GROMACS .gro file of C-alpha atoms in nm:
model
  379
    1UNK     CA    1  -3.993   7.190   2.842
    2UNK     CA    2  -3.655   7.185   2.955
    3UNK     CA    3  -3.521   7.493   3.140
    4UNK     CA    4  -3.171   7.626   2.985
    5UNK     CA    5  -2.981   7.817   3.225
    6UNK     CA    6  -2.907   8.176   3.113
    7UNK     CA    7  -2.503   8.236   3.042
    8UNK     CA    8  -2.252   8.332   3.250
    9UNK     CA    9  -2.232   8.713   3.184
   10UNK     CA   10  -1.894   8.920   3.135
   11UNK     CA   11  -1.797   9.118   3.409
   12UNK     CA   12  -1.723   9.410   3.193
   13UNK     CA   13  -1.702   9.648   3.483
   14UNK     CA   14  -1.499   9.461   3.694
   15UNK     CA   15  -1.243   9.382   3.373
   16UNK     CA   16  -1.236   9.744   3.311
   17UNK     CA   17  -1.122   9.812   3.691
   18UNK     CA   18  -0.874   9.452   3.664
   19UNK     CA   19  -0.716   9.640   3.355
   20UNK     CA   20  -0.730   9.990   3.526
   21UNK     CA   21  -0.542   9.888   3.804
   22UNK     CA   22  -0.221   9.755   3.605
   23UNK     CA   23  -0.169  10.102   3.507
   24UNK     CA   24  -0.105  10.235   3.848
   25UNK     CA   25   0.039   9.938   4.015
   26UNK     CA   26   0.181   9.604   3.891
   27UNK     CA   27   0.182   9.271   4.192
   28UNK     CA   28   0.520   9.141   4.298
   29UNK     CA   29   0.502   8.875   4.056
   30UNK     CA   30   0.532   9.060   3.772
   31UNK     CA   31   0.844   9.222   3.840
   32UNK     CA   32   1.030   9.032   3.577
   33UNK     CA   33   0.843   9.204   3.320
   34UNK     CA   34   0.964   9.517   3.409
   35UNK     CA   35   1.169   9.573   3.095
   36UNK     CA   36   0.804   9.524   2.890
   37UNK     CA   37   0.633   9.737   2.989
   38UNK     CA   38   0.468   9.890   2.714
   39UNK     CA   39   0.407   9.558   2.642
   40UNK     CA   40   0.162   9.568   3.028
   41UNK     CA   41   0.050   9.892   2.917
   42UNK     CA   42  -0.057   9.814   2.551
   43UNK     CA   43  -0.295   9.485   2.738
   44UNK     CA   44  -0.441   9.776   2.971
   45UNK     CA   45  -0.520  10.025   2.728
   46UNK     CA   46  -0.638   9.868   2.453
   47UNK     CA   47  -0.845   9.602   2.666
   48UNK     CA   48  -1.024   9.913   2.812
   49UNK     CA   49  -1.065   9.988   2.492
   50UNK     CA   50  -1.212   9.647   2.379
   51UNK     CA   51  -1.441   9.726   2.673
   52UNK     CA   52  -1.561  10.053   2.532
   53UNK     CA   53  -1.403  10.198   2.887
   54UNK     CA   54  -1.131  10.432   2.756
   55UNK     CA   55  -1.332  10.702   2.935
   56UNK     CA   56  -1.217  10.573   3.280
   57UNK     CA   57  -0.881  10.661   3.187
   58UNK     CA   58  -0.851  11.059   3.331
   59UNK     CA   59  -0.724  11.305   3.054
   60UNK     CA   60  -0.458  11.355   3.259
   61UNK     CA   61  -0.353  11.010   3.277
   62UNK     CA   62  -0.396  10.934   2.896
   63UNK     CA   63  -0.176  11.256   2.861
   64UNK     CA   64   0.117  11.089   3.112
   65UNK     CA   65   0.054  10.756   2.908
   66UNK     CA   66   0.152  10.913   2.602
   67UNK     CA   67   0.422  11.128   2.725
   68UNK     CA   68   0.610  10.834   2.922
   69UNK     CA   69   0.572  10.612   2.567
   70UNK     CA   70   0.726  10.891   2.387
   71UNK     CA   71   1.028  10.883   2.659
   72UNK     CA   72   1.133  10.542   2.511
   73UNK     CA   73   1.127  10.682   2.173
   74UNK     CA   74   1.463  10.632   2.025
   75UNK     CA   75   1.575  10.836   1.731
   76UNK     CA   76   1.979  10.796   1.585
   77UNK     CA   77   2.207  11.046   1.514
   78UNK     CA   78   2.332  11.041   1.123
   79UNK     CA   79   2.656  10.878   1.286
   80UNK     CA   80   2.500  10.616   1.434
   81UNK     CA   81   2.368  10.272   1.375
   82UNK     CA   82   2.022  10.266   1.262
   83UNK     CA   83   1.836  10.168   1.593
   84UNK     CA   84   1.544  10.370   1.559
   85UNK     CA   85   1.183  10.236   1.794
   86UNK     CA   86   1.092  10.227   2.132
   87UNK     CA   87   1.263  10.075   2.403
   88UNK     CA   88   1.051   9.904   2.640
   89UNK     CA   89   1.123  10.023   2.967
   90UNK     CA   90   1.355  10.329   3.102
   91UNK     CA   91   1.626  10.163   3.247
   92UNK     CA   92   1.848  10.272   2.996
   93UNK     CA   93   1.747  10.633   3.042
   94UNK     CA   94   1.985  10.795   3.240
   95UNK     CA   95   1.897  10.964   3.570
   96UNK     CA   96   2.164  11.260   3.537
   97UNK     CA   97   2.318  11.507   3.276
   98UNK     CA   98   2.674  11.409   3.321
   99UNK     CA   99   2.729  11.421   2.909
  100UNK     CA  100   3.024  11.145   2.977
  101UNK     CA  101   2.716  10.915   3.111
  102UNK     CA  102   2.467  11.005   2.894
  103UNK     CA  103   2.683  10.946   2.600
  104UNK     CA  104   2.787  10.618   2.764
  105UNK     CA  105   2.395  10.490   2.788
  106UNK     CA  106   2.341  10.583   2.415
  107UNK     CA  107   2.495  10.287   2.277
  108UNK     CA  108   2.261  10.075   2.485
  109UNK     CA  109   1.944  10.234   2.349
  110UNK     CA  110   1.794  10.080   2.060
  111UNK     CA  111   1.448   9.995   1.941
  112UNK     CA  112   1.298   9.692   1.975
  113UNK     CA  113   1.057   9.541   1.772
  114UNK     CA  114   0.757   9.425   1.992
  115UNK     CA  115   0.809   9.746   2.197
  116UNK     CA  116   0.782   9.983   1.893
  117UNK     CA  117   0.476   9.808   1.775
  118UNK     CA  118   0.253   9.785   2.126
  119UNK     CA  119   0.386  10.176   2.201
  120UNK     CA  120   0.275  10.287   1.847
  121UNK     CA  121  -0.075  10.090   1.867
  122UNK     CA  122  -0.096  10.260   2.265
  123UNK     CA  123  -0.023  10.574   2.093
  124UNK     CA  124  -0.274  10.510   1.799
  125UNK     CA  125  -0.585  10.365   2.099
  126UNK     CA  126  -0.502  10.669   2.298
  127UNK     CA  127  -0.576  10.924   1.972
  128UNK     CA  128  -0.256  11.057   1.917
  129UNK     CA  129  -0.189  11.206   1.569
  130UNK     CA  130   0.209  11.032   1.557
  131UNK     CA  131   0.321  11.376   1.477
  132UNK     CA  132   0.588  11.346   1.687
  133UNK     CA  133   0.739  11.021   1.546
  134UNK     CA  134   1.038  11.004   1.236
  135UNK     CA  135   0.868  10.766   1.042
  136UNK     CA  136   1.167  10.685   0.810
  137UNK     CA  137   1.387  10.634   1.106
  138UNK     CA  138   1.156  10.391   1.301
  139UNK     CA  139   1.122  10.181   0.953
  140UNK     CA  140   1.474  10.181   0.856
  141UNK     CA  141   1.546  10.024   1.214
  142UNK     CA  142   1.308   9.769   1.116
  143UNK     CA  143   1.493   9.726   0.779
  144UNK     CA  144   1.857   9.737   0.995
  145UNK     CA  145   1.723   9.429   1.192
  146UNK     CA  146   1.578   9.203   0.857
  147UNK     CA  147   1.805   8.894   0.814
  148UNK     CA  148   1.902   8.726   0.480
  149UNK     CA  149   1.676   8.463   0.456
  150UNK     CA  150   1.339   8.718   0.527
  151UNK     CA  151   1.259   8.679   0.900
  152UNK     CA  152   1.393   8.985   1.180
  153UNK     CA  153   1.549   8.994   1.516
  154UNK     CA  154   1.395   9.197   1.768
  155UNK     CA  155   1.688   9.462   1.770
  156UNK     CA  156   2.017   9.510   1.648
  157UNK     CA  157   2.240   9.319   1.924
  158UNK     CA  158   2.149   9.035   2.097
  159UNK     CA  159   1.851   8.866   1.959
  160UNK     CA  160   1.630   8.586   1.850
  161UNK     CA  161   1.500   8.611   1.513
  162UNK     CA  162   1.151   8.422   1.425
  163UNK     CA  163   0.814   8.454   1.337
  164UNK     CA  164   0.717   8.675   1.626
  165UNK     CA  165   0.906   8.941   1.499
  166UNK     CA  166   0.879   8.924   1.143
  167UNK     CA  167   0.457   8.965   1.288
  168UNK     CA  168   0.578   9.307   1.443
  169UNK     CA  169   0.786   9.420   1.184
  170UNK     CA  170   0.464   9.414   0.970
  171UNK     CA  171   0.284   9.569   1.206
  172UNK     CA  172   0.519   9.914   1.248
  173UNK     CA  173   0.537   9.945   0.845
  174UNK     CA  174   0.152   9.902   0.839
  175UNK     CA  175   0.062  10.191   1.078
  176UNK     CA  176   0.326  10.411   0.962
  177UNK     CA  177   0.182  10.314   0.609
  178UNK     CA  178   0.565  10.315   0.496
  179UNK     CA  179   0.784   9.984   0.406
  180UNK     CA  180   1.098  10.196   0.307
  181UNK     CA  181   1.385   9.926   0.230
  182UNK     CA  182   1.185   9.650   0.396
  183UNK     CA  183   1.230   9.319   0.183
  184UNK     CA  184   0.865   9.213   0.095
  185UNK     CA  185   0.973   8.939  -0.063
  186UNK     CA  186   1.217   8.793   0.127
  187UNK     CA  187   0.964   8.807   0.397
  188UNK     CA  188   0.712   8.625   0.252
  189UNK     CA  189   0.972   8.364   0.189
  190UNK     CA  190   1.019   8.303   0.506
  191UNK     CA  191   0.694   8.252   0.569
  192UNK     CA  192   0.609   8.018   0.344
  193UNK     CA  193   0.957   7.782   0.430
  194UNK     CA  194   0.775   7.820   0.761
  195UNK     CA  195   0.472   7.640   0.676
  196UNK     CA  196   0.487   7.256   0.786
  197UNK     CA  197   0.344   6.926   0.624
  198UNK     CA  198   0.010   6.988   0.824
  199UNK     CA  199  -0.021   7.332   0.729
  200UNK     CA  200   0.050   7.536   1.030
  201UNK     CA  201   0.349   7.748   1.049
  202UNK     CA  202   0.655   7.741   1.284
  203UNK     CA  203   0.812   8.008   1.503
  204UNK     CA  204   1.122   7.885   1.303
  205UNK     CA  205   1.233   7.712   1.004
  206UNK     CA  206   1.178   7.357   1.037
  207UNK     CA  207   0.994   7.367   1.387
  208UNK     CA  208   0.655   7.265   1.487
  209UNK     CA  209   0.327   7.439   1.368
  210UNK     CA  210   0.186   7.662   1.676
  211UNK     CA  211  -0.122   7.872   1.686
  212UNK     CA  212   0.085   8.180   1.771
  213UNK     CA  213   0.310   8.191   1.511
  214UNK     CA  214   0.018   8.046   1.274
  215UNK     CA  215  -0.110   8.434   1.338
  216UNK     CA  216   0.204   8.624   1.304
  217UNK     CA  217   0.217   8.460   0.985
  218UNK     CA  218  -0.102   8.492   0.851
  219UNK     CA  219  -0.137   8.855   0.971
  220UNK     CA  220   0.203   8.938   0.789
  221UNK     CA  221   0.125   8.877   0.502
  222UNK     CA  222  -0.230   9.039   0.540
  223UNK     CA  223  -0.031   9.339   0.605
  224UNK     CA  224   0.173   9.340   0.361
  225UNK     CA  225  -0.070   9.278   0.088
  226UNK     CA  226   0.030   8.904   0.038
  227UNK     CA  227  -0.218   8.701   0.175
  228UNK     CA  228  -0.411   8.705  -0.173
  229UNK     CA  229  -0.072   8.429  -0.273
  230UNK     CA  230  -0.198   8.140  -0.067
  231UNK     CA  231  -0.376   7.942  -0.370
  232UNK     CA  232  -0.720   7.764  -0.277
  233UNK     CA  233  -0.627   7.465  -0.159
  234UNK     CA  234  -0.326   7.602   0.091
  235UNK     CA  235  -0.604   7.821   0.248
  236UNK     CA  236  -0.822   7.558   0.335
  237UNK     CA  237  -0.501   7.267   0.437
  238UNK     CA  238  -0.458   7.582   0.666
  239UNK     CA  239  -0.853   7.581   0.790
  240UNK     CA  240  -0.832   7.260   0.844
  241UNK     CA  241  -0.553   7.273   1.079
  242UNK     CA  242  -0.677   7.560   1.272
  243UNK     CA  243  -1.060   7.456   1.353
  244UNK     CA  244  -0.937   7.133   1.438
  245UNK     CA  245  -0.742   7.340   1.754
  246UNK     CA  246  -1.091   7.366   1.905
  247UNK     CA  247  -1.149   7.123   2.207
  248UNK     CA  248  -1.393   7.364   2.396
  249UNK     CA  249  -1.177   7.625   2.363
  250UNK     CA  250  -0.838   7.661   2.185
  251UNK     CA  251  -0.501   7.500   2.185
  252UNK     CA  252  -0.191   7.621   2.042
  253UNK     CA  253  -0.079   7.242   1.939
  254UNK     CA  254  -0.222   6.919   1.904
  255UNK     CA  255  -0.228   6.768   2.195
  256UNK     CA  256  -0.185   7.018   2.423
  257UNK     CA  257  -0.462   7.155   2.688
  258UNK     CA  258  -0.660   7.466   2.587
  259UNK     CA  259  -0.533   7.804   2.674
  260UNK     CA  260  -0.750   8.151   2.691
  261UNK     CA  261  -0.519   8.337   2.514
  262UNK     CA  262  -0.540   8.099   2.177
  263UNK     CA  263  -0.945   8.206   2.153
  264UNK     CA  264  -0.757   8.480   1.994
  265UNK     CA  265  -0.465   8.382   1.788
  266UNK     CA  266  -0.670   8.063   1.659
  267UNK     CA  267  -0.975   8.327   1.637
  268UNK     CA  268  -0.757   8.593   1.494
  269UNK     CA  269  -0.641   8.331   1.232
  270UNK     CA  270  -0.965   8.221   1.142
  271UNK     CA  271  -1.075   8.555   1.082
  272UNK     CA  272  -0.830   8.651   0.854
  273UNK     CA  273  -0.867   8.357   0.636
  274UNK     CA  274  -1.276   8.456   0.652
  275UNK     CA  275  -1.401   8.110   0.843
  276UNK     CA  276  -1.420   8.204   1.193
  277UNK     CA  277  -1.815   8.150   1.159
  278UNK     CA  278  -1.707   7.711   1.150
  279UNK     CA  279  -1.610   7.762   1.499
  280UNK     CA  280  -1.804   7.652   1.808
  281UNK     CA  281  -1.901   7.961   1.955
  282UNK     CA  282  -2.075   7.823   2.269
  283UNK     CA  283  -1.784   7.590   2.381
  284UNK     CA  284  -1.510   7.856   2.334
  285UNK     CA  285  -1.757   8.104   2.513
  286UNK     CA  286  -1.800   7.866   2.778
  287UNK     CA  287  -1.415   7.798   2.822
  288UNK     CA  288  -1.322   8.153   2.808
  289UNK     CA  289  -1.594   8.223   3.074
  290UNK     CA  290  -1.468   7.924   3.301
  291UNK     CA  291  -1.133   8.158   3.331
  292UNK     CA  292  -1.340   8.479   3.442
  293UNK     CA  293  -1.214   8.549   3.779
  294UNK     CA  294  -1.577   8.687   3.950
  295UNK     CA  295  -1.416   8.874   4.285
  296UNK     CA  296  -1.139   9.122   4.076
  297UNK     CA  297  -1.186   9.046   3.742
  298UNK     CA  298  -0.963   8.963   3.462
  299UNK     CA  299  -0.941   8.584   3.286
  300UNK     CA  300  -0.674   8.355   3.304
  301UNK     CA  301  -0.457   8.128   3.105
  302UNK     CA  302  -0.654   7.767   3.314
  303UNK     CA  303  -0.961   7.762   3.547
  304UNK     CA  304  -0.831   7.878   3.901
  305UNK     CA  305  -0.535   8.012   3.757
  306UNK     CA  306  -0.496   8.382   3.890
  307UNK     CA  307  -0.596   8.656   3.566
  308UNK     CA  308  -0.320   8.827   3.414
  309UNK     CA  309  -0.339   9.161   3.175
  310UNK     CA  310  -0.201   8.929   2.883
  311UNK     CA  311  -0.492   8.644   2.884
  312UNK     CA  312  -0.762   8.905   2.996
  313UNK     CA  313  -0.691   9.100   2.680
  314UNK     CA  314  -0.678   8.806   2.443
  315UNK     CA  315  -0.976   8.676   2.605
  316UNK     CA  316  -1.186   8.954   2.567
  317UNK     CA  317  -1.076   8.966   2.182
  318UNK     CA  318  -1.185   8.622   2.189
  319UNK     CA  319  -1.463   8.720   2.269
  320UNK     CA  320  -1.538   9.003   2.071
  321UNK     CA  321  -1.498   8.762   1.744
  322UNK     CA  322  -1.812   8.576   1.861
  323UNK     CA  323  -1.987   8.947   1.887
  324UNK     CA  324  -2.036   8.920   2.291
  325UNK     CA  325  -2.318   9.250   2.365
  326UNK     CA  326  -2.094   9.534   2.560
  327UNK     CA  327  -1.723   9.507   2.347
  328UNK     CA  328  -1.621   9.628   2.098
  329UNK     CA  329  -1.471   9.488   1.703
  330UNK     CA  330  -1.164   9.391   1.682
  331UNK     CA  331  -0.915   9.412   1.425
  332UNK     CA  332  -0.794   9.071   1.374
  333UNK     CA  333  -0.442   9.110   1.228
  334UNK     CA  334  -0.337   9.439   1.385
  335UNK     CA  335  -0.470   9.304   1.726
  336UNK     CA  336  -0.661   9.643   1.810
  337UNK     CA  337  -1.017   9.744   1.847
  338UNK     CA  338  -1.219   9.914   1.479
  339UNK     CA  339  -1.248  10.217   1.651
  340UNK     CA  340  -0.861  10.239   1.720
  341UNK     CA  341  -0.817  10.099   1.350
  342UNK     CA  342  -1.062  10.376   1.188
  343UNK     CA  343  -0.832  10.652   1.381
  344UNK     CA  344  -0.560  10.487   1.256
  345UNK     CA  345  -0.693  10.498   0.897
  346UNK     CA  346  -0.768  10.865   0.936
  347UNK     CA  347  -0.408  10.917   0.958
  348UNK     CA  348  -0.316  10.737   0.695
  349UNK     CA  349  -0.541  10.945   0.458
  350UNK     CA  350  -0.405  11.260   0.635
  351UNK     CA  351  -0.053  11.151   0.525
  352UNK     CA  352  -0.146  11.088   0.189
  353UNK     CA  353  -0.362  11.403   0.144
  354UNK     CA  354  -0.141  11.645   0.278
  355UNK     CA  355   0.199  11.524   0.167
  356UNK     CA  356   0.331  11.529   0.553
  357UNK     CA  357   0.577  11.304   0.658
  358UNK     CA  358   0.750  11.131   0.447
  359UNK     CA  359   0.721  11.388   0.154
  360UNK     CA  360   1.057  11.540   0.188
  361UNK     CA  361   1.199  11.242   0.219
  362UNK     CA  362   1.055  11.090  -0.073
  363UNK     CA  363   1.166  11.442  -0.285
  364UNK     CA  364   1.487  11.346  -0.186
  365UNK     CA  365   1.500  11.027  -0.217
  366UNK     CA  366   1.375  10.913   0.114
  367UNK     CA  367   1.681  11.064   0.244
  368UNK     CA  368   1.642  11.311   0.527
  369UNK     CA  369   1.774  11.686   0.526
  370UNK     CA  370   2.140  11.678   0.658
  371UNK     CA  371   2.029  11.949   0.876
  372UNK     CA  372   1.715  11.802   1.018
  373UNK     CA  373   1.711  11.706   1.391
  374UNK     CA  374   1.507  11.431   1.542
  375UNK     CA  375   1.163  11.561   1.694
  376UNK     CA  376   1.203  11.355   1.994
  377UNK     CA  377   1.591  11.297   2.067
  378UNK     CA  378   1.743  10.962   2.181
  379UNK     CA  379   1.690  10.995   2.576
   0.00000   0.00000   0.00000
């Protein structure tokens, strides 16, 4: 009888500690994503959640974590643009009182789109009840930043404007279960002008498919309630397309080399569509495992690459779609763990059940008092 060797196992522990670590120190070589870093901080947190290892986070801590995301809340006076979100980083918080500089900075603060939506879904892992957020004024700055033809820019000045975005846009008006003047349909338009002859979908009109974008896509309009459009046949052209992105593991294009972090957005993909179960579990377990880094944990984008928050998280959700023992469910299109997702549904129903929120703005005509002042200020 032939012997099979028993699998490589996951190093939860020593993920949990990789992941740990990034939230009291980031390496040298990460110092040009300092203006991200909720972006860092949403890998950490919700990977340790992944890994059932929130615990190891000190009340304290999780306290600070949701205090300092809170600082880069921004929330516009009634004279002001609509810029409402979460900046990324602090730089544009200003170190001194002088009202001359402070006044100065605040046209430099704005929300941005991939910031708001990792800081809300940190907020959300973490258990915190969003009391403190203006839900009106964080959508209308997603509304403020929707172009003609459906698709967003990340913020008001300055920006690309692409799939990736139009992905986190969806995301902010899911969890604050409020669309406002969002444009559904011109969304979904985008979308589909995105989709290419060999039915993935393009950062971009008239790009090439990618397995990234293939997500933000697909998870968009799960979101937003449109993903029951796609006839029959455009679901499985779309199938199609993504299993064949398995070599061992995934790749993001056709004939490129396979890459940890497309476990998930192929995986993520699959799931939404409901055929993640035609997938080679083994071979993308074995690729994801050949990226393990055994002496400090973490995975990595290649084999003897060093790990990275952003590939260990993705590779554990990987993961976690194959039902590895020790992690926890994902929730493929909002990119968080069930347990983070069931909180987040809890709020939801508090919403709805006790009329909080948005209820004076919707007797009003989603218009806010003229005397109300933002809970949390612009900083």
């Amino acid at each position: 009888m032939e012997d099979h060797p028993e699998p490589e196992p996951v190093l939860l522990s020593k993920h949990a500690k990789n992941l740990l670590r990034f939230l009291h120190l980031l390496p040298a070589r990460m110092a040009s994503h300092d203006n991200t870093r909720s972006t860092i901080v949403f890998f950490a947190v919700c990977g340790l959640d992944v890994l059932n290892s929130l615990h190891l986070i000190p009340p304290k801590m999780r306290q600070d974590i949701i205090d300092w995301i809170y600082g880069g809340l921004v929330v516009p006076r009634d004279s002001e643009r609509r810029c409402g979100g979460f900046m990324g980083c602090r730089a544009m918080v200003p170190k001194t009182e002088d009202p001359a500089v402070v006044e100065c900075m605040r046209r430099y603060q704005w929300g941005h789109l991939a910031m708001t939506y990792t800081s809300i879904a940190v907020l959300v892992t973490l258990g915190d009840d969003l009391s403190r957020l203006d839900r009106k004024s964080i959508v209308d700055g997603v509304a403020a930043v929707q172009k003609r033809e459906g698709s967003f820019g990340a913020c008001i000045d300055g920006s690309e404007d692409d799939m990736r975005f139009v992905y986190c846009a969806a995301t902010i008006c899911f969890m604050l279960d409020y669309w406002g003047d969002v444009d559904k349909e011109a969304m979904y338009q985008f979308i589909m002008r995105s989709l290419r002859y060999d039915y993935g979908f393009s950062q971009e009109l008239e790009g090439e498919a990618h397995g990234g974008t293939t997500f933000c896509a697909l998870a968009a309009l799960h979101l937003s309630g449109q993903l029951d459009r796609l006839d029959d046949d455009t679901r499985e052209r779309m199938k199609r397309w993504l299993i064949f992105r398995q070599v061992d593991g995934f790749q993001g294009r056709p004939n490129k080399p396979v890459d940890t972090c497309y476990s998930f957005w192929i995986g993520a993909s699959l799931c939404i569509l409901d055929a993640f179960e035609v997938c080679d579990y083994a071979k993308n377990r074995e690729y994801i495992m050949s990226t393990q880094d055994t002496m400090v944990g973490g995975f990595a984008k290649w084999p003897q690459d060093p790990s990275d928050p952003f590939h260990t998280y993705l590779g554990l959700c990987g993961l976690a779609f194959t039902g590895e023992p020790g992690l926890s469910g994902v929730m493929p299109s909002l990119n968080m763990s069930l347990a983070a997702y069931a909180h987040l549904q809890h709020l939801h129903e508090h919403w709805r059940d006790s009329d909080l929120g948005l209820s004076t703005a919707t007797k009003q005509k989603l218009e806010l008092k003229a005397d109300a002042t933002p809970l949390i200020p612009a900083q």
